[in-house]
XYZ file of C-alpha atoms in Angstrom:
508
model
C 0.000 0.000 0.000
C 2.928 2.352 0.665
C 4.097 2.003 -2.934
C 0.567 2.657 -4.199
C 0.471 5.866 -2.170
C 3.832 6.968 -3.569
C 2.644 6.239 -7.075
C -0.593 8.161 -6.597
C 1.514 11.265 -5.881
C 3.407 10.798 -9.136
C 0.207 10.095 -11.047
C -1.558 13.136 -9.608
C 1.280 15.419 -10.738
C 0.918 14.061 -14.267
C -2.867 14.361 -14.240
C -2.714 17.960 -13.013
C -0.240 18.897 -15.751
C -2.561 17.303 -18.312
C -5.621 19.068 -16.892
C -3.929 22.457 -17.066
C -2.931 21.784 -20.660
C -6.255 20.510 -21.981
C -8.850 22.373 -19.856
C -8.788 25.809 -21.519
C -12.464 26.638 -22.094
C -12.333 29.830 -20.027
C -9.297 31.365 -21.722
C -9.975 34.583 -23.724
C -8.417 33.136 -26.887
C -10.733 30.120 -26.719
C -13.822 32.282 -26.182
C -12.846 34.479 -29.137
C -12.357 31.356 -31.268
C -15.827 30.068 -30.354
C -17.420 33.470 -30.968
C -16.189 33.275 -34.557
C -18.232 30.090 -35.031
C -15.146 27.888 -35.018
C -14.780 24.621 -33.126
C -11.845 23.826 -30.803
C -9.205 21.532 -32.315
C -10.048 18.529 -30.125
C -13.777 18.959 -30.854
C -13.025 18.989 -34.567
C -11.180 15.699 -34.176
C -13.990 14.109 -32.152
C -16.472 14.947 -34.935
C -14.119 13.704 -37.637
C -13.488 10.215 -36.247
C -16.051 7.429 -36.000
C -18.467 7.840 -33.061
C -17.582 5.970 -29.856
C -14.086 5.102 -31.082
C -10.832 6.024 -29.333
C -8.444 8.742 -30.412
C -4.831 7.979 -29.503
C -3.533 11.483 -28.822
C 0.237 11.812 -29.012
C 2.533 14.080 -26.990
C -0.290 15.912 -25.219
C 2.229 17.623 -22.938
C 4.589 18.827 -25.667
C 6.208 22.161 -24.682
C 4.969 21.735 -21.090
C 6.822 24.025 -18.668
C 8.471 25.868 -21.563
C 7.702 29.298 -23.081
C 6.011 30.249 -19.781
C 3.418 27.588 -20.673
C 2.075 29.799 -23.463
C 2.107 26.922 -25.974
C -0.093 24.176 -24.441
C 0.350 20.898 -26.346
C 2.785 22.940 -28.489
C -0.253 24.477 -30.205
C -1.006 21.362 -32.250
C -3.010 18.180 -31.627
C -1.749 14.987 -33.258
C -2.832 11.388 -32.998
C -4.518 8.398 -34.587
C -8.230 7.810 -34.990
C -10.563 5.722 -37.111
C -12.612 7.195 -39.968
C -15.055 4.742 -41.571
C -13.125 2.013 -39.790
C -9.797 3.071 -41.267
C -6.900 4.231 -39.091
C -5.721 7.734 -39.958
C -3.109 10.167 -38.622
C -4.721 13.497 -37.739
C -2.724 16.731 -37.381
C -4.817 19.651 -36.130
C -3.531 23.177 -35.533
C -4.878 24.918 -32.429
C -5.491 28.537 -33.470
C -6.218 29.509 -29.844
C -2.485 29.093 -29.124
C -0.663 32.095 -30.620
C -2.771 31.875 -33.767
C -1.683 28.294 -34.412
C 1.909 29.382 -35.041
C 4.849 26.996 -34.754
C 7.646 26.875 -32.206
C 10.330 24.175 -32.228
C 8.167 21.623 -30.380
C 5.176 22.283 -32.669
C 7.305 21.494 -35.666
C 8.863 18.427 -34.068
C 5.429 17.115 -33.083
C 4.014 17.699 -36.584
C 6.950 15.910 -38.239
C 6.792 13.036 -35.732
C 3.130 12.481 -36.657
C 4.118 12.354 -40.329
C 6.867 9.854 -39.502
C 4.273 7.631 -37.819
C 2.091 7.902 -40.919
C 4.988 6.888 -43.170
C 6.179 4.035 -40.968
C 2.685 2.595 -40.578
C 1.247 3.451 -44.024
C -1.544 5.682 -42.681
C -3.398 8.473 -44.524
C -2.800 11.979 -43.140
C -5.582 14.470 -42.445
C -4.473 18.040 -41.723
C -6.978 20.310 -39.978
C -5.239 23.555 -40.881
C -5.681 26.729 -38.840
C -2.219 28.245 -38.579
C -0.245 31.436 -38.990
C 2.928 29.521 -39.858
C 6.256 30.066 -38.091
C 6.286 31.942 -34.770
C 8.625 34.661 -36.033
C 10.628 35.259 -32.817
C 11.698 31.593 -33.034
C 12.467 31.559 -36.773
C 16.153 30.632 -36.358
C 15.109 27.339 -34.705
C 12.462 26.564 -37.329
C 13.501 27.542 -40.817
C 16.836 26.458 -42.284
C 17.825 22.980 -41.113
C 17.118 19.511 -42.481
C 14.265 18.685 -40.113
C 12.872 22.210 -39.912
C 9.702 23.635 -41.472
C 10.417 22.572 -45.036
C 10.514 18.934 -43.921
C 6.720 19.016 -43.524
C 6.229 19.537 -47.263
C 9.036 17.132 -48.165
C 7.242 14.443 -46.161
C 3.920 15.238 -47.841
C 5.469 14.814 -51.276
C 7.181 11.549 -50.325
C 4.025 10.106 -48.787
C 1.893 11.082 -51.767
C 4.449 9.400 -54.043
C 4.131 6.233 -51.937
C 0.359 6.282 -52.286
C -0.253 7.493 -48.721
C -3.175 9.928 -49.055
C -2.756 13.556 -47.908
C -6.029 15.382 -47.167
C -6.256 18.993 -45.916
C -9.212 20.779 -44.361
C -8.520 24.530 -44.258
C -10.524 25.796 -41.301
C -8.756 29.095 -40.696
C -5.590 30.935 -41.589
C -3.048 29.198 -43.806
C -0.255 31.686 -44.325
C 3.236 31.842 -45.859
C 5.005 28.455 -45.685
C 1.876 26.977 -44.109
C 0.044 27.563 -47.391
C 1.918 24.610 -48.839
C 0.254 22.096 -46.498
C -3.067 22.265 -48.424
C -1.349 23.096 -51.714
C 0.639 19.837 -51.519
C -2.261 17.671 -50.383
C -4.029 15.227 -52.703
C -7.385 16.852 -51.923
C -8.225 20.062 -50.056
C -11.426 21.327 -48.459
C -11.909 24.986 -47.498
C -14.462 26.526 -45.131
C -16.337 29.467 -46.608
C -15.661 32.887 -45.052
C -13.245 31.260 -42.632
C -10.409 29.431 -44.394
C -7.720 31.399 -46.212
C -4.617 30.381 -48.164
C -1.974 32.855 -49.262
C 1.794 32.962 -49.587
C 1.735 36.544 -48.289
C -1.151 38.035 -46.316
C -2.716 41.483 -46.889
C -0.102 43.367 -44.781
C 2.778 41.783 -46.716
C 1.082 42.437 -50.059
C 0.607 46.086 -49.060
C 4.250 46.411 -48.009
C 5.592 44.662 -51.102
C 3.329 46.039 -53.837
C 1.247 48.849 -52.345
C -1.917 46.908 -53.235
C -4.865 47.033 -50.819
C -6.697 43.722 -50.626
C -8.667 41.931 -47.914
C -8.078 38.324 -46.825
C -11.126 36.843 -48.558
C -10.394 38.553 -51.860
C -6.745 37.549 -51.675
C -7.087 33.903 -50.691
C -10.527 32.973 -49.387
C -12.418 29.755 -50.051
C -14.444 31.182 -52.956
C -11.239 32.311 -54.668
C -9.418 29.006 -54.294
C -12.328 26.671 -55.079
C -13.672 28.787 -57.966
C -10.770 30.734 -59.491
C -7.283 29.481 -58.572
C -8.139 25.780 -58.190
C -5.817 25.519 -55.190
C -8.652 23.878 -53.224
C -11.142 21.248 -54.393
C -14.188 21.395 -52.095
C -16.144 24.282 -50.569
C -17.654 23.775 -47.102
C -20.187 25.986 -45.347
C -18.743 25.577 -41.861
C -16.527 23.353 -39.700
C -19.103 20.564 -39.413
C -19.771 20.506 -43.151
C -16.018 20.409 -43.832
C -15.511 17.465 -41.501
C -18.371 15.562 -43.166
C -16.773 16.139 -46.557
C -13.448 14.903 -45.215
C -15.090 11.734 -43.897
C -16.600 11.152 -47.342
C -13.183 11.452 -48.994
C -11.621 8.962 -46.560
C -14.496 6.547 -47.228
C -13.562 6.375 -50.931
C -9.846 5.709 -50.416
C -8.546 2.259 -51.400
C -7.885 -0.046 -48.478
C -4.266 -0.908 -47.595
C -2.800 -4.358 -48.061
C -2.540 -5.216 -44.374
C -0.196 -7.595 -42.609
C -2.090 -10.654 -41.412
C -1.328 -11.987 -37.933
C -2.788 -14.861 -35.970
C -5.274 -12.757 -34.006
C -7.641 -14.305 -31.465
C -10.381 -12.792 -29.261
C -8.820 -10.772 -26.401
C -8.650 -12.257 -22.920
C -8.732 -10.081 -19.809
C -5.660 -10.487 -17.563
C -6.230 -12.464 -14.370
C -5.120 -9.507 -12.245
C -6.438 -5.962 -11.936
C -4.656 -3.272 -13.961
C -4.809 -0.954 -10.932
C -2.325 -3.264 -9.196
C 0.321 -1.842 -11.551
C 0.394 1.244 -9.312
C 1.928 -0.868 -6.576
C 4.374 -2.579 -8.938
C 5.635 0.385 -10.978
C 9.091 1.519 -9.848
C 9.192 4.868 -8.046
C 12.477 4.258 -6.259
C 14.675 2.934 -9.058
C 17.131 1.459 -6.568
C 14.558 -1.122 -5.526
C 14.000 -4.336 -7.546
C 10.967 -4.602 -9.798
C 8.826 -7.705 -10.159
C 8.754 -7.562 -13.940
C 6.903 -10.841 -14.407
C 4.109 -9.472 -12.207
C 3.891 -6.385 -14.414
C 3.750 -8.559 -17.541
C 0.960 -10.635 -15.974
C -1.186 -7.484 -15.726
C -0.607 -6.461 -19.342
C -1.001 -9.639 -21.384
C -4.087 -11.623 -22.322
C -5.124 -14.122 -19.677
C -1.830 -13.338 -17.869
C -0.333 -16.051 -20.092
C 3.382 -15.713 -20.835
C 5.442 -18.380 -22.602
C 8.926 -17.542 -21.380
C 11.989 -18.124 -23.580
C 15.330 -19.164 -22.000
C 14.001 -18.616 -18.489
C 17.140 -19.990 -16.800
C 19.731 -18.255 -19.000
C 20.726 -14.559 -19.002
C 18.254 -13.928 -16.205
C 18.756 -10.143 -16.100
C 16.478 -9.940 -19.108
C 13.093 -11.614 -19.583
C 11.938 -12.754 -23.014
C 8.841 -14.614 -24.122
C 5.669 -14.793 -26.169
C 2.222 -13.521 -25.187
C -0.838 -11.785 -26.597
C -2.114 -8.257 -26.048
C -5.718 -7.539 -27.067
C -5.585 -10.735 -29.118
C -2.420 -9.807 -31.046
C 0.696 -11.991 -30.709
C 3.725 -10.184 -29.282
C 7.265 -11.002 -28.290
C 8.222 -9.300 -25.029
C 11.725 -8.187 -24.059
C 11.751 -6.874 -20.487
C 14.572 -5.769 -18.213
C 15.255 -7.618 -14.979
C 18.526 -5.918 -14.029
C 21.797 -4.950 -15.759
C 22.375 -6.170 -19.296
C 25.037 -8.899 -19.162
C 26.667 -10.742 -22.054
C 24.305 -13.679 -21.529
C 21.250 -11.422 -21.391
C 22.357 -9.608 -24.554
C 22.820 -12.845 -26.489
C 19.520 -14.232 -25.216
C 17.599 -11.102 -26.256
C 19.294 -11.002 -29.678
C 18.360 -14.668 -30.271
C 14.757 -13.963 -29.243
C 14.496 -10.912 -31.510
C 15.639 -13.074 -34.403
C 12.864 -15.550 -33.622
C 10.231 -12.802 -33.627
C 11.640 -11.279 -36.794
C 11.528 -14.588 -38.661
C 8.027 -15.406 -37.378
C 6.765 -11.833 -38.051
C 5.686 -11.294 -34.466
C 5.694 -7.659 -33.216
C 8.111 -6.839 -30.397
C 7.328 -5.074 -27.116
C 10.229 -3.666 -25.091
C 9.540 -2.912 -21.414
C 12.387 -0.708 -20.262
C 13.697 -0.460 -16.724
C 17.393 -0.430 -17.407
C 20.440 1.144 -15.770
C 22.677 0.011 -18.633
C 25.210 -2.685 -19.424
C 27.162 -4.268 -16.583
C 30.649 -2.799 -16.115
C 33.947 -4.062 -14.691
C 37.192 -5.770 -15.740
C 35.706 -9.261 -15.718
C 32.839 -8.291 -18.011
C 34.966 -6.246 -20.392
C 37.354 -9.171 -20.790
C 34.384 -11.463 -21.453
C 33.378 -9.214 -24.348
C 30.353 -7.307 -23.036
C 30.879 -4.622 -25.706
C 30.855 -7.230 -28.495
C 27.850 -9.096 -27.146
C 25.949 -5.896 -26.389
C 26.608 -4.785 -29.956
C 24.936 -7.958 -31.217
C 21.775 -7.052 -29.317
C 21.848 -3.471 -30.595
C 22.352 -4.785 -34.127
C 19.366 -7.115 -33.769
C 17.160 -4.288 -32.476
C 18.254 -1.884 -35.227
C 17.704 -4.340 -38.092
C 14.466 -5.990 -36.933
C 11.802 -5.597 -39.612
C 8.806 -6.331 -37.367
C 6.848 -3.524 -35.650
C 8.460 -2.515 -32.354
C 6.837 -0.824 -29.375
C 8.686 0.560 -26.375
C 7.272 1.435 -22.967
C 9.631 2.976 -20.423
C 8.150 1.790 -17.151
C 11.092 2.768 -14.927
C 14.625 3.897 -15.718
C 16.122 4.239 -19.180
C 19.818 4.957 -18.875
C 22.897 4.936 -21.077
C 23.404 2.339 -23.782
C 20.631 0.296 -22.181
C 18.227 2.766 -23.767
C 19.647 1.881 -27.185
C 19.644 -1.868 -26.643
C 15.989 -1.726 -25.572
C 14.709 0.106 -28.678
C 15.024 3.704 -27.522
C 13.965 6.616 -29.693
C 17.107 6.483 -31.834
C 16.098 2.990 -33.019
C 12.801 4.075 -34.581
C 10.258 2.003 -32.669
C 6.778 2.439 -34.116
C 5.739 4.030 -30.812
C 7.504 4.892 -27.570
C 5.542 5.717 -24.423
C 6.531 6.478 -20.829
C 4.847 5.866 -17.503
C 4.592 8.983 -15.292
C 7.295 7.682 -12.943
C 9.788 6.931 -15.731
C 13.264 8.425 -15.917
C 15.562 8.827 -18.922
C 19.153 10.036 -19.142
C 22.724 9.138 -19.944
C 23.124 8.174 -16.271
C 21.777 9.075 -12.850
C 22.728 12.405 -11.271
C 24.750 10.867 -8.448
C 26.747 8.731 -10.876
C 27.419 11.720 -13.139
C 28.639 13.767 -10.197
C 30.970 10.977 -9.092
C 32.347 10.589 -12.620
C 33.123 14.287 -12.887
C 34.692 14.355 -9.447
C 36.918 11.436 -10.378
C 38.285 13.207 -13.468
C 38.692 16.520 -11.639
C 36.332 18.595 -13.756
C 33.423 20.837 -12.858
C 31.039 18.880 -10.717
C 33.445 18.390 -7.820
C 32.257 18.757 -4.271
C 31.005 22.313 -4.714
C 29.173 21.594 -7.981
C 27.898 18.110 -7.192
C 24.513 19.085 -5.674
C 23.765 21.341 -8.654
C 24.634 18.572 -11.096
C 22.533 16.015 -9.236
C 19.501 18.315 -9.241
C 20.075 19.119 -12.929
C 20.144 15.442 -13.872
C 17.106 14.737 -11.697
C 15.118 17.480 -13.418
C 16.221 16.595 -16.939
C 15.479 12.891 -16.525
C 11.821 13.334 -15.478
C 9.061 11.973 -17.717
C 7.449 15.427 -17.894
C 10.745 16.914 -19.085
C 11.093 14.204 -21.743
C 7.568 14.413 -23.061
C 7.718 18.219 -23.192
C 10.583 17.854 -25.686
C 8.904 15.017 -27.596
C 11.553 12.442 -26.783
C 8.590 10.045 -26.534
C 5.094 9.783 -27.998
C 3.427 10.638 -24.711
C 3.018 9.694 -21.079
C 0.385 7.041 -20.416
C -1.315 5.874 -17.248
C -0.053 2.333 -16.496
C -3.642 1.058 -16.419
C -4.117 2.251 -20.030
C -0.974 0.530 -21.336
C -2.786 -2.556 -22.576
C -5.410 -0.688 -24.606
C -2.836 1.787 -25.988
C -0.610 -1.081 -27.130
C -3.541 -2.877 -28.702
C -4.348 0.174 -30.821
C -0.680 0.722 -31.650
C -0.246 -2.869 -32.849
C -3.392 -2.597 -34.963
C -2.035 0.593 -36.550
C 1.290 -1.045 -37.411
C -0.416 -3.752 -39.461
C -1.357 -1.234 -42.175
C 2.091 -1.900 -43.657
C 3.323 -5.368 -44.646
C 6.250 -6.687 -42.613
C 9.415 -7.031 -44.688
C 10.986 -10.441 -45.106
C 13.974 -11.112 -42.785
C 17.370 -10.979 -44.479
C 18.897 -13.818 -42.483
C 17.750 -17.006 -40.833
C 17.914 -17.723 -37.103
C 21.310 -18.491 -35.657
C 22.403 -18.929 -32.069
C 24.482 -16.127 -30.619
């Protein structure tokens, strides 16, 4: 019960941060938005997707505790929903946040949603209501490889791959942002509300001396009747969303990957018991098999190599009826654990079974004995197996995620289809105390006088809220929702066929 109480404190902090971010009905910008006859971004999404179906919102707390909290959710809502039974990535600008303009996290979140669409072969729907780049931040948004231009690059690449791009222009669509609808396969515009122009009226006046209003310059009547930039005219938000649903209904269905799916089985144990099992104090051992028993169907887990490399747990199970291979930490990664996990990943890859990584890892074991035994070589084999696996991969950081252990367990750099964190999770190159000791030992800043500052810095920067604010993950999830979130994520991944493995199975 003590651990449950500790976890409730962590969970309440997360829930309060989420409430402050999402509950904005009384803000002046929201009231002004509603007075114009426009719907909030999340309401638009709820009307777009099929009734009574879930919407998997991603990175809800992006930009949290940054910019004086003036960019809730980074001013953009992204996620996956079903439209006429088909899974779709939805990217919706929130015009109540600085006019829907983009800061660094907005851009990163938008591009991450496109990456998910590409990796999982999902159509993209853009609900556009944006003023483009937030000009004071332009140096962080404009010139680099994964900056603003990457949005349009991704649209072109996806369209070329046959991944539909649909835009619904529900407000301003200015400057570079004008290319989102212009590069879409089909575009809907809301009458007397949506506008598209490379340069707005003030810029036109400054550049040419011409006086022109927004509607005359780039309104829906202009672009659906004169320029041809848009294809469909809608009377209002609701009409536009209906038209979008109709377009999605006519799209060809993807050639899905077929798995051996069975009816889901409820675990034998209550999901709420995860609150007492989730690690809050990362120095204490975690009963990982107990956590697995509360996530998988019927609490059934066919363990692989149970008696070998025991600091990692591997085995087969089902989640919401889908087969999965689970790789879960049970301590330091040793040579034996690395070889065991690499062997298991090969099995899953050859059998086309999706992989679930449950991270609670301090890293690889260190010391003369282990170095001489070849821990670097054997760890590299695991990292190689993770990096080259062709099956869908899903990562949940349930505790710590430190050092090279993060890489070996399908961290962000290894392109898992989705990566989520529990509210208690921690992520960093190492713990604060260890970092302080390392710096003390080499005589650099972080000696006795600087150690407390370094420890507090590492503690702050390793928090789940810090990570999710910077979109190092796809969002924080309540442990009790892990099963349903993974079920939806696995379903999404099956929209793209799994590539054939390039090698057979060989023992490490």
